mmCIF file of C-alpha atoms in Angstrom:
data_model
loop_
_atom_site.group_PDB
_atom_site.id
_atom_site.type_symbol
_atom_site.label_atom_id
_atom_site.label_comp_id
_atom_site.label_asym_id
_atom_site.label_seq_id
_atom_site.Cartn_x
_atom_site.Cartn_y
_atom_site.Cartn_z
ATOM 1 C CA MET A 1 128.322 120.954 166.144
ATOM 2 C CA LYS A 2 129.749 123.202 163.415
ATOM 3 C CA PHE A 3 132.461 120.572 162.742
ATOM 4 C CA THR A 4 129.823 117.816 162.382
ATOM 5 C CA ALA A 5 127.766 119.899 159.933
ATOM 6 C CA THR A 6 130.826 120.536 157.802
ATOM 7 C CA ILE A 7 131.597 116.789 157.575
ATOM 8 C CA PHE A 8 127.974 116.049 156.625
ATOM 9 C CA ALA A 9 128.064 118.650 153.835
ATOM 10 C CA LEU A 10 131.297 117.236 152.442
ATOM 11 C CA ALA A 11 129.893 113.708 152.509
ATOM 12 C CA PHE A 12 126.730 114.821 150.702
ATOM 13 C CA THR A 13 128.789 116.605 148.015
ATOM 14 C CA ALA A 14 130.971 113.538 147.484
ATOM 15 C CA ALA A 15 127.960 111.242 147.184
ATOM 16 C CA SER A 16 126.300 113.590 144.718
ATOM 17 C CA ALA A 17 129.377 113.515 142.531
ATOM 18 C CA PHE A 18 128.806 109.798 141.914
ATOM 19 C CA SER A 19 125.043 109.997 141.349
ATOM 20 C CA PRO A 20 123.973 108.188 138.097
ATOM 21 C CA ALA A 21 121.786 111.121 137.149
ATOM 22 C CA TYR A 22 124.894 113.176 136.405
ATOM 23 C CA THR A 23 127.099 110.496 134.868
ATOM 24 C CA THR A 24 128.476 111.042 131.340
ATOM 25 C CA ARG A 25 130.277 108.620 129.056
ATOM 26 C CA ALA A 26 132.744 109.525 126.353
ATOM 27 C CA THR A 27 132.915 107.175 123.379
ATOM 28 C CA SER A 28 136.322 105.999 122.205
ATOM 29 C CA THR A 29 135.620 107.348 118.721
ATOM 30 C CA SER A 30 134.236 110.796 119.536
ATOM 31 C CA THR A 31 135.185 113.713 121.735
ATOM 32 C CA THR A 32 131.491 114.479 122.277
ATOM 33 C CA THR A 33 130.058 113.267 125.596
ATOM 34 C CA THR A 34 126.584 111.750 125.341
ATOM 35 C CA SER A 35 124.074 111.453 128.120
ATOM 36 C CA LEU A 36 123.116 107.849 128.765
ATOM 37 C CA TYR A 37 119.463 108.724 128.279
ATOM 38 C CA ALA A 38 119.952 111.366 125.578
ATOM 39 C CA GLU A 39 117.385 111.851 122.842
ATOM 40 C CA VAL A 40 118.427 110.307 119.523
ATOM 41 C CA THR A 41 119.381 113.302 117.410
ATOM 42 C CA VAL A 42 120.354 113.667 113.770
ATOM 43 C CA ALA A 43 123.927 114.364 114.889
ATOM 44 C CA LEU A 44 124.069 111.034 116.750
ATOM 45 C CA ILE A 45 122.604 109.195 113.775
ATOM 46 C CA LYS A 46 125.155 110.807 111.474
ATOM 47 C CA GLU A 47 128.014 109.837 113.803
ATOM 48 C CA LEU A 48 126.894 106.195 113.926
ATOM 49 C CA ARG A 49 126.305 106.102 110.177
ATOM 50 C CA GLN A 50 129.778 107.463 109.451
ATOM 51 C CA GLN A 51 131.343 104.780 111.632
ATOM 52 C CA THR A 52 129.257 101.834 110.414
ATOM 53 C CA GLY A 53 127.989 102.627 106.913
ATOM 54 C CA ALA A 54 124.513 101.509 108.012
ATOM 55 C CA GLY A 55 121.332 103.131 106.722
ATOM 56 C CA MET A 56 119.591 106.040 108.402
ATOM 57 C CA MET A 57 116.689 104.069 109.878
ATOM 58 C CA ASP A 58 118.953 101.214 111.028
ATOM 59 C CA CYS A 59 121.173 103.702 112.865
ATOM 60 C CA LYS A 60 118.182 105.384 114.478
ATOM 61 C CA LYS A 61 116.792 102.066 115.675
ATOM 62 C CA ALA A 62 120.164 100.945 117.040
ATOM 63 C CA LEU A 63 120.585 104.215 118.953
ATOM 64 C CA GLN A 64 117.107 103.989 120.411
ATOM 65 C CA GLU A 65 117.837 100.478 121.636
ATOM 66 C CA SER A 66 121.144 101.599 123.151
ATOM 67 C CA GLU A 67 119.565 104.747 124.669
ATOM 68 C CA GLY A 68 121.805 107.060 122.695
ATOM 69 C CA ASP A 69 125.080 105.238 123.348
ATOM 70 C CA VAL A 70 127.010 105.081 120.062
ATOM 71 C CA GLU A 71 129.555 102.556 121.304
ATOM 72 C CA THR A 72 126.869 100.157 122.539
ATOM 73 C CA ALA A 73 124.915 100.590 119.304
ATOM 74 C CA ILE A 74 127.969 99.583 117.270
ATOM 75 C CA GLU A 75 128.569 96.524 119.453
ATOM 76 C CA ASN A 76 124.926 95.450 119.151
ATOM 77 C CA MET A 77 125.053 95.834 115.377
ATOM 78 C CA ARG A 78 128.237 93.783 115.206
ATOM 79 C CA THR A 79 126.907 90.901 117.290
ATOM 80 C CA SER A 80 123.641 90.719 115.319
ATOM 81 C CA GLY A 81 125.433 90.689 111.949
ATOM 82 C CA GLN A 82 123.594 93.879 111.015
ATOM 83 C CA LEU A 83 126.789 95.890 110.712
ATOM 84 C CA LYS A 84 128.261 93.632 108.052
ATOM 85 C CA ALA A 85 124.948 93.519 106.218
ATOM 86 C CA ALA A 86 124.699 97.320 106.320
ATOM 87 C CA LYS A 87 128.112 97.725 104.723
ATOM 88 C CA LYS A 88 127.120 95.318 101.949
ATOM 89 C CA ALA A 89 123.774 97.052 101.410
ATOM 90 C CA THR A 90 125.467 99.849 99.446
ATOM 91 C CA LYS A 91 126.625 97.295 96.868
ATOM 92 C CA VAL A 92 124.315 96.958 93.879
ATOM 93 C CA ALA A 93 122.712 93.515 93.699
ATOM 94 C CA ALA A 94 121.757 93.022 90.038
ATOM 95 C CA GLU A 95 122.447 89.296 89.661
ATOM 96 C CA GLY A 96 120.469 86.376 91.078
ATOM 97 C CA GLN A 97 117.589 84.224 89.902
ATOM 98 C CA ILE A 98 113.841 84.110 89.315
ATOM 99 C CA PHE A 99 112.052 81.455 91.402
ATOM 100 C CA ILE A 100 108.618 80.141 90.382
ATOM 101 C CA ARG A 101 106.005 78.174 92.278
ATOM 102 C CA SER A 102 102.577 77.136 90.966
ATOM 103 C CA ASN A 103 99.409 75.496 92.280
ATOM 104 C CA ASP A 104 95.826 74.919 91.134
ATOM 105 C CA ASP A 105 95.018 78.642 91.385
ATOM 106 C CA GLY A 106 97.995 80.129 89.553
ATOM 107 C CA ALA A 107 101.664 80.875 90.101
ATOM 108 C CA ALA A 108 104.084 83.126 91.983
ATOM 109 C CA LEU A 109 107.348 84.512 90.597
ATOM 110 C CA VAL A 110 109.976 85.855 93.014
ATOM 111 C CA GLU A 111 113.200 87.685 92.163
ATOM 112 C CA VAL A 112 116.014 87.446 94.721
ATOM 113 C CA ASN A 113 119.140 89.414 93.836
ATOM 114 C CA CYS A 114 122.797 89.088 94.764
ATOM 115 C CA GLN A 115 125.981 90.688 93.454
ATOM 116 C CA THR A 116 127.590 87.829 91.491
ATOM 117 C CA ASP A 117 126.659 84.754 89.468
ATOM 118 C CA PHE A 118 128.814 82.723 91.823
ATOM 119 C CA VAL A 119 126.565 83.463 94.812
ATOM 120 C CA ALA A 120 123.471 82.876 92.635
ATOM 121 C CA LYS A 121 124.501 79.207 92.604
ATOM 122 C CA ASP A 122 125.409 79.014 96.300
ATOM 123 C CA ALA A 123 123.441 76.454 98.335
ATOM 124 C CA SER A 124 122.664 78.906 101.156
ATOM 125 C CA TYR A 125 121.378 81.536 98.725
ATOM 126 C CA LEU A 126 119.248 78.949 96.901
ATOM 127 C CA ALA A 127 117.774 77.612 100.148
ATOM 128 C CA PHE A 128 116.879 81.149 101.262
ATOM 129 C CA ALA A 129 115.300 82.127 97.934
ATOM 130 C CA ASN A 130 113.371 78.872 97.570
ATOM 131 C CA LYS A 131 111.982 79.326 101.071
ATOM 132 C CA ILE A 132 110.651 82.745 100.078
ATOM 133 C CA ALA A 133 109.083 81.338 96.909
ATOM 134 C CA ASP A 134 107.372 78.605 98.938
ATOM 135 C CA GLU A 135 105.939 81.216 101.288
ATOM 136 C CA ALA A 136 104.777 83.391 98.387
ATOM 137 C CA ILE A 137 102.691 80.689 96.746
ATOM 138 C CA ALA A 138 101.311 79.578 100.104
ATOM 139 C CA SER A 139 100.305 83.006 101.419
ATOM 140 C CA SER A 140 100.163 85.383 98.408
ATOM 141 C CA LYS A 141 101.925 88.028 100.524
ATOM 142 C CA ASP A 142 103.077 91.230 98.864
ATOM 143 C CA ILE A 143 106.755 92.120 98.587
ATOM 144 C CA ASP A 144 106.823 94.290 101.726
ATOM 145 C CA ALA A 145 105.364 91.507 103.857
ATOM 146 C CA LEU A 146 107.841 88.982 102.450
ATOM 147 C CA LYS A 147 110.771 91.322 103.081
ATOM 148 C CA GLU A 148 109.685 91.889 106.659
ATOM 149 C CA GLN A 149 109.198 88.187 107.326
ATOM 150 C CA PHE A 150 112.611 87.171 105.991
ATOM 151 C CA GLU A 151 114.700 90.211 106.991
ATOM 152 C CA GLU A 152 116.522 88.524 109.874
ATOM 153 C CA GLU A 153 117.425 85.551 107.696
ATOM 154 C CA ARG A 154 118.566 87.894 104.929
ATOM 155 C CA VAL A 155 120.857 89.800 107.297
ATOM 156 C CA ALA A 156 122.330 86.544 108.578
ATOM 157 C CA LEU A 157 122.894 85.333 105.007
ATOM 158 C CA VAL A 158 124.638 88.570 104.007
ATOM 159 C CA SER A 159 126.902 88.217 107.041
ATOM 160 C CA LYS A 160 127.688 84.629 106.112
ATOM 161 C CA ILE A 161 128.187 84.999 102.346
ATOM 162 C CA GLY A 162 129.689 88.481 102.283
ATOM 163 C CA GLU A 163 127.504 89.842 99.467
ATOM 164 C CA ASN A 164 124.428 92.028 99.422
ATOM 165 C CA ILE A 165 121.216 90.007 99.038
ATOM 166 C CA GLU A 166 117.901 91.639 98.123
ATOM 167 C CA VAL A 167 114.367 90.236 97.944
ATOM 168 C CA ARG A 168 113.383 92.482 95.057
ATOM 169 C CA ARG A 169 109.891 91.641 93.810
ATOM 170 C CA VAL A 170 107.076 89.124 93.666
ATOM 171 C CA THR A 171 104.403 88.783 90.969
ATOM 172 C CA TYR A 172 101.303 86.615 90.966
ATOM 173 C CA ILE A 173 99.311 85.272 88.015
ATOM 174 C CA ALA A 174 95.917 83.566 88.275
ATOM 175 C CA GLY A 175 94.728 80.642 86.160
ATOM 176 C CA GLU A 176 93.624 77.043 86.530
ATOM 177 C CA THR A 177 96.162 75.984 83.889
ATOM 178 C CA THR A 178 99.645 77.490 83.907
ATOM 179 C CA SER A 179 102.819 76.687 82.026
ATOM 180 C CA VAL A 180 106.206 77.602 83.497
ATOM 181 C CA TYR A 181 109.561 78.251 81.838
ATOM 182 C CA LEU A 182 112.932 79.220 83.337
ATOM 183 C CA HIS A 183 115.640 80.322 80.922
ATOM 184 C CA ASN A 184 119.414 80.397 81.387
ATOM 185 C CA GLY A 185 119.526 79.124 84.939
ATOM 186 C CA GLY A 186 116.668 81.303 86.143
ATOM 187 C CA LYS A 187 117.832 84.572 84.559
ATOM 188 C CA ILE A 188 114.404 84.870 82.911
ATOM 189 C CA GLY A 189 111.202 83.419 84.322
ATOM 190 C CA VAL A 190 107.939 83.122 82.369
ATOM 191 C CA VAL A 191 104.474 81.913 83.319
ATOM 192 C CA VAL A 192 101.598 81.649 80.849
ATOM 193 C CA ALA A 193 98.015 81.092 82.032
ATOM 194 C CA GLY A 194 95.416 79.730 79.655
ATOM 195 C CA SER A 195 93.789 76.593 78.346
ATOM 196 C CA GLY A 196 94.311 73.882 75.738
ATOM 197 C CA ASP A 197 97.324 71.865 74.660
ATOM 198 C CA ALA A 198 100.085 71.676 77.267
ATOM 199 C CA GLN A 199 102.919 71.649 74.719
ATOM 200 C CA THR A 200 101.453 74.655 72.922
ATOM 201 C CA LEU A 201 101.367 76.618 76.183
ATOM 202 C CA LYS A 202 104.958 75.584 76.910
ATOM 203 C CA ASN A 203 105.986 76.827 73.454
ATOM 204 C CA MET A 204 104.207 80.088 74.182
ATOM 205 C CA CYS A 205 106.311 80.461 77.331
ATOM 206 C CA MET A 206 109.445 80.215 75.226
ATOM 207 C CA HIS A 207 108.011 82.735 72.759
ATOM 208 C CA VAL A 208 107.326 85.219 75.574
ATOM 209 C CA CYS A 209 110.869 84.694 76.838
ATOM 210 C CA ALA A 210 112.363 85.449 73.415
ATOM 211 C CA SER A 211 110.041 88.225 72.196
ATOM 212 C CA SER A 212 109.222 90.041 75.456
ATOM 213 C CA PRO A 213 105.698 91.251 74.571
ATOM 214 C CA GLN A 214 104.258 94.091 76.626
ATOM 215 C CA PHE A 215 100.553 93.351 76.212
ATOM 216 C CA LEU A 216 98.347 90.312 75.665
ATOM 217 C CA SER A 217 96.505 91.344 72.473
ATOM 218 C CA PRO A 218 96.657 94.332 70.083
ATOM 219 C CA ASP A 219 93.353 95.612 71.499
ATOM 220 C CA ASP A 220 95.004 95.882 74.941
ATOM 221 C CA VAL A 221 97.579 98.441 73.786
ATOM 222 C CA PRO A 222 96.543 101.839 75.254
ATOM 223 C CA GLN A 223 96.055 104.707 72.811
ATOM 224 C CA GLU A 224 98.542 106.856 74.741
ATOM 225 C CA VAL A 225 101.236 104.221 74.147
ATOM 226 C CA ILE A 226 100.503 104.301 70.415
ATOM 227 C CA GLU A 227 100.551 108.116 70.333
ATOM 228 C CA LYS A 228 103.839 108.227 72.228
ATOM 229 C CA GLU A 229 105.447 105.814 69.775
ATOM 230 C CA LYS A 230 104.034 107.775 66.850
ATOM 231 C CA LYS A 231 105.641 110.946 68.170
ATOM 232 C CA VAL A 232 109.006 109.202 68.495
ATOM 233 C CA GLN A 233 108.796 107.773 64.989
ATOM 234 C CA LEU A 234 107.836 111.167 63.544
ATOM 235 C CA GLU A 235 110.869 112.799 65.150
ATOM 236 C CA ILE A 236 113.103 110.057 63.741
ATOM 237 C CA ALA A 237 111.688 110.506 60.245
ATOM 238 C CA MET A 238 112.022 114.308 60.401
ATOM 239 C CA ASN A 239 115.611 114.021 61.647
ATOM 240 C CA GLU A 240 116.351 111.845 58.632
ATOM 241 C CA GLY A 241 115.330 114.770 56.413
ATOM 242 C CA LYS A 242 111.892 113.552 55.341
ATOM 243 C CA PRO A 243 109.306 116.248 54.549
ATOM 244 C CA ALA A 244 106.532 116.553 57.152
ATOM 245 C CA ASP A 245 103.774 115.174 54.878
ATOM 246 C CA ILE A 246 105.896 112.190 53.800
ATOM 247 C CA ALA A 247 106.959 111.518 57.388
ATOM 248 C CA GLU A 248 103.314 111.522 58.499
ATOM 249 C CA LYS A 249 102.326 108.953 55.855
ATOM 250 C CA MET A 250 105.302 106.731 56.699
ATOM 251 C CA VAL A 251 104.613 106.758 60.412
ATOM 252 C CA THR A 252 100.880 106.180 59.970
ATOM 253 C CA GLY A 253 101.723 102.997 58.080
ATOM 254 C CA ARG A 254 104.125 101.884 60.805
ATOM 255 C CA MET A 255 101.530 102.443 63.528
ATOM 256 C CA ARG A 256 99.203 99.930 61.887
ATOM 257 C CA LYS A 257 101.810 97.260 62.718
ATOM 258 C CA PHE A 258 102.971 98.651 66.043
ATOM 259 C CA ALA A 259 100.151 97.292 68.236
ATOM 260 C CA GLY A 260 100.732 93.799 66.840
ATOM 261 C CA GLU A 261 104.466 94.007 67.427
ATOM 262 C CA VAL A 262 104.182 94.787 71.153
ATOM 263 C CA ALA A 263 101.219 92.469 71.879
ATOM 264 C CA LEU A 264 101.718 88.729 72.352
ATOM 265 C CA LYS A 265 98.870 87.499 70.172
ATOM 266 C CA GLY A 266 99.804 89.816 67.316
ATOM 267 C CA GLN A 267 103.494 88.868 67.175
ATOM 268 C CA PRO A 268 104.972 86.416 64.642
ATOM 269 C CA PHE A 269 105.407 83.097 66.465
ATOM 270 C CA VAL A 270 109.139 82.478 66.976
ATOM 271 C CA MET A 271 108.920 78.818 65.959
ATOM 272 C CA GLU A 272 106.802 79.564 62.870
ATOM 273 C CA PRO A 273 107.418 83.209 61.902
ATOM 274 C CA LYS A 274 104.944 83.107 59.001
ATOM 275 C CA LYS A 275 102.112 82.611 61.510
ATOM 276 C CA SER A 276 101.017 84.897 64.337
ATOM 277 C CA VAL A 277 100.738 83.667 67.905
ATOM 278 C CA SER A 278 96.974 84.045 67.644
ATOM 279 C CA GLU A 279 96.863 81.779 64.587
ATOM 280 C CA VAL A 280 99.007 79.110 66.249
ATOM 281 C CA LEU A 281 96.807 79.119 69.350
ATOM 282 C CA LYS A 282 93.677 78.739 67.237
ATOM 283 C CA GLU A 283 95.164 75.857 65.244
ATOM 284 C CA ASN A 284 95.954 74.003 68.468
ATOM 285 C CA LYS A 285 92.596 74.802 70.129
ATOM 286 C CA SER A 286 94.385 76.726 72.877
ATOM 287 C CA ASP A 287 94.202 80.184 74.382
ATOM 288 C CA ILE A 288 96.193 82.486 76.664
ATOM 289 C CA THR A 289 94.467 84.637 79.277
ATOM 290 C CA ALA A 290 97.545 86.168 80.959
ATOM 291 C CA PHE A 291 101.325 86.010 81.061
ATOM 292 C CA VAL A 292 104.223 87.257 83.183
ATOM 293 C CA ARG A 293 107.869 87.665 82.182
ATOM 294 C CA LEU A 294 110.535 88.633 84.738
ATOM 295 C CA GLU A 295 114.208 89.103 83.944
ATOM 296 C CA VAL A 296 116.865 89.328 86.641
ATOM 297 C CA GLY A 297 118.162 92.838 87.195
ATOM 298 C CA GLU A 298 115.923 94.585 84.640
ATOM 299 C CA GLY A 299 115.491 98.230 85.553
ATOM 300 C CA ILE A 300 118.282 98.275 88.153
ATOM 301 C CA GLU A 301 120.621 101.226 87.802
ATOM 302 C CA LYS A 302 124.138 100.730 89.064
ATOM 303 C CA GLN A 303 124.773 103.899 91.026
ATOM 304 C CA ASP A 304 125.897 105.063 94.454
ATOM 305 C CA GLY A 305 123.432 105.023 97.306
ATOM 306 C CA PRO A 306 121.670 108.163 98.589
ATOM 307 C CA SER A 307 123.644 110.832 100.416
ATOM 308 C CA PHE A 308 123.174 111.489 104.100
ATOM 309 C CA ALA A 309 121.171 114.634 103.315
ATOM 310 C CA GLU A 310 118.886 112.645 100.985
ATOM 311 C CA GLU A 311 118.341 109.994 103.665
ATOM 312 C CA VAL A 312 117.472 112.688 106.230
ATOM 313 C CA ALA A 313 114.954 114.194 103.789
ATOM 314 C CA ALA A 314 113.446 110.769 103.057
ATOM 315 C CA MET A 315 113.136 109.960 106.755
ATOM 316 C CA ALA A 316 111.533 113.350 107.475
ATOM 317 C CA GLY A 317 109.098 112.826 104.613
ATOM 318 C CA GLY A 318 108.132 109.419 106.001
ATOM 319 C CA ASN A 319 107.205 111.007 109.291
#
């Protein structure tokens, strides 16, 4: 009886040793053992990020799907093309094109960036970007919704082409009559909404492209913008050695012209510099109610991506 009990105890101990509840796996790239059902910790996310170069949230999602298994997460990211896309995501995408679509209600302008001019002419890139532009004019979705809808296709395209691709921004302009202009292979895109002569509106598109106005008319220029410019001009004049009273008079005279210089209708028309845009529109019985000018890469700073600590802080702030 005692002999039988001893055998039973040994058998129970042996069976318990192989119970899944106590199984651990060691990854080939880390000496740390991770429970199969372990909670996704910052340390795990950091380990996966160091091995893949993927973003914080992508690593967290991959680890959740793999139940904390780093090795499985890496394999899943590789097979989905996400790993290659993540490595390219740190590359600054400041090239690309502006894509424009219009209908009876207005127009949509979409900027899709890549890293080189070569890819900006690639058939796969163009098909992807044109598809987004078609969706924008059809649905009027904001940039976040467009990014979400086309994220899987973007990741696949990055994996195929080998460059970072970014759906950067979309802008909408309303108007029954719109004129469209793309300059230098889509590097600058302009849409003017208004009424009157079609050729006049087309010429106004080219003017907007060349002169880059910030406002529609001088009356639209905010007073704070004028005051800010006045302060800058005063500092310049003082640095040039002008007495304060003389500098004030000089700058006051400049400010009378400033609003016209930054507003479309107050600018000298590029094709007839002796006339203002407003005068040319009036002569041709035309008017402009709105305009949009987008230039590829404007405002993009070429710098390294955020550090791990910055990503942790951003993720914590989002929660």
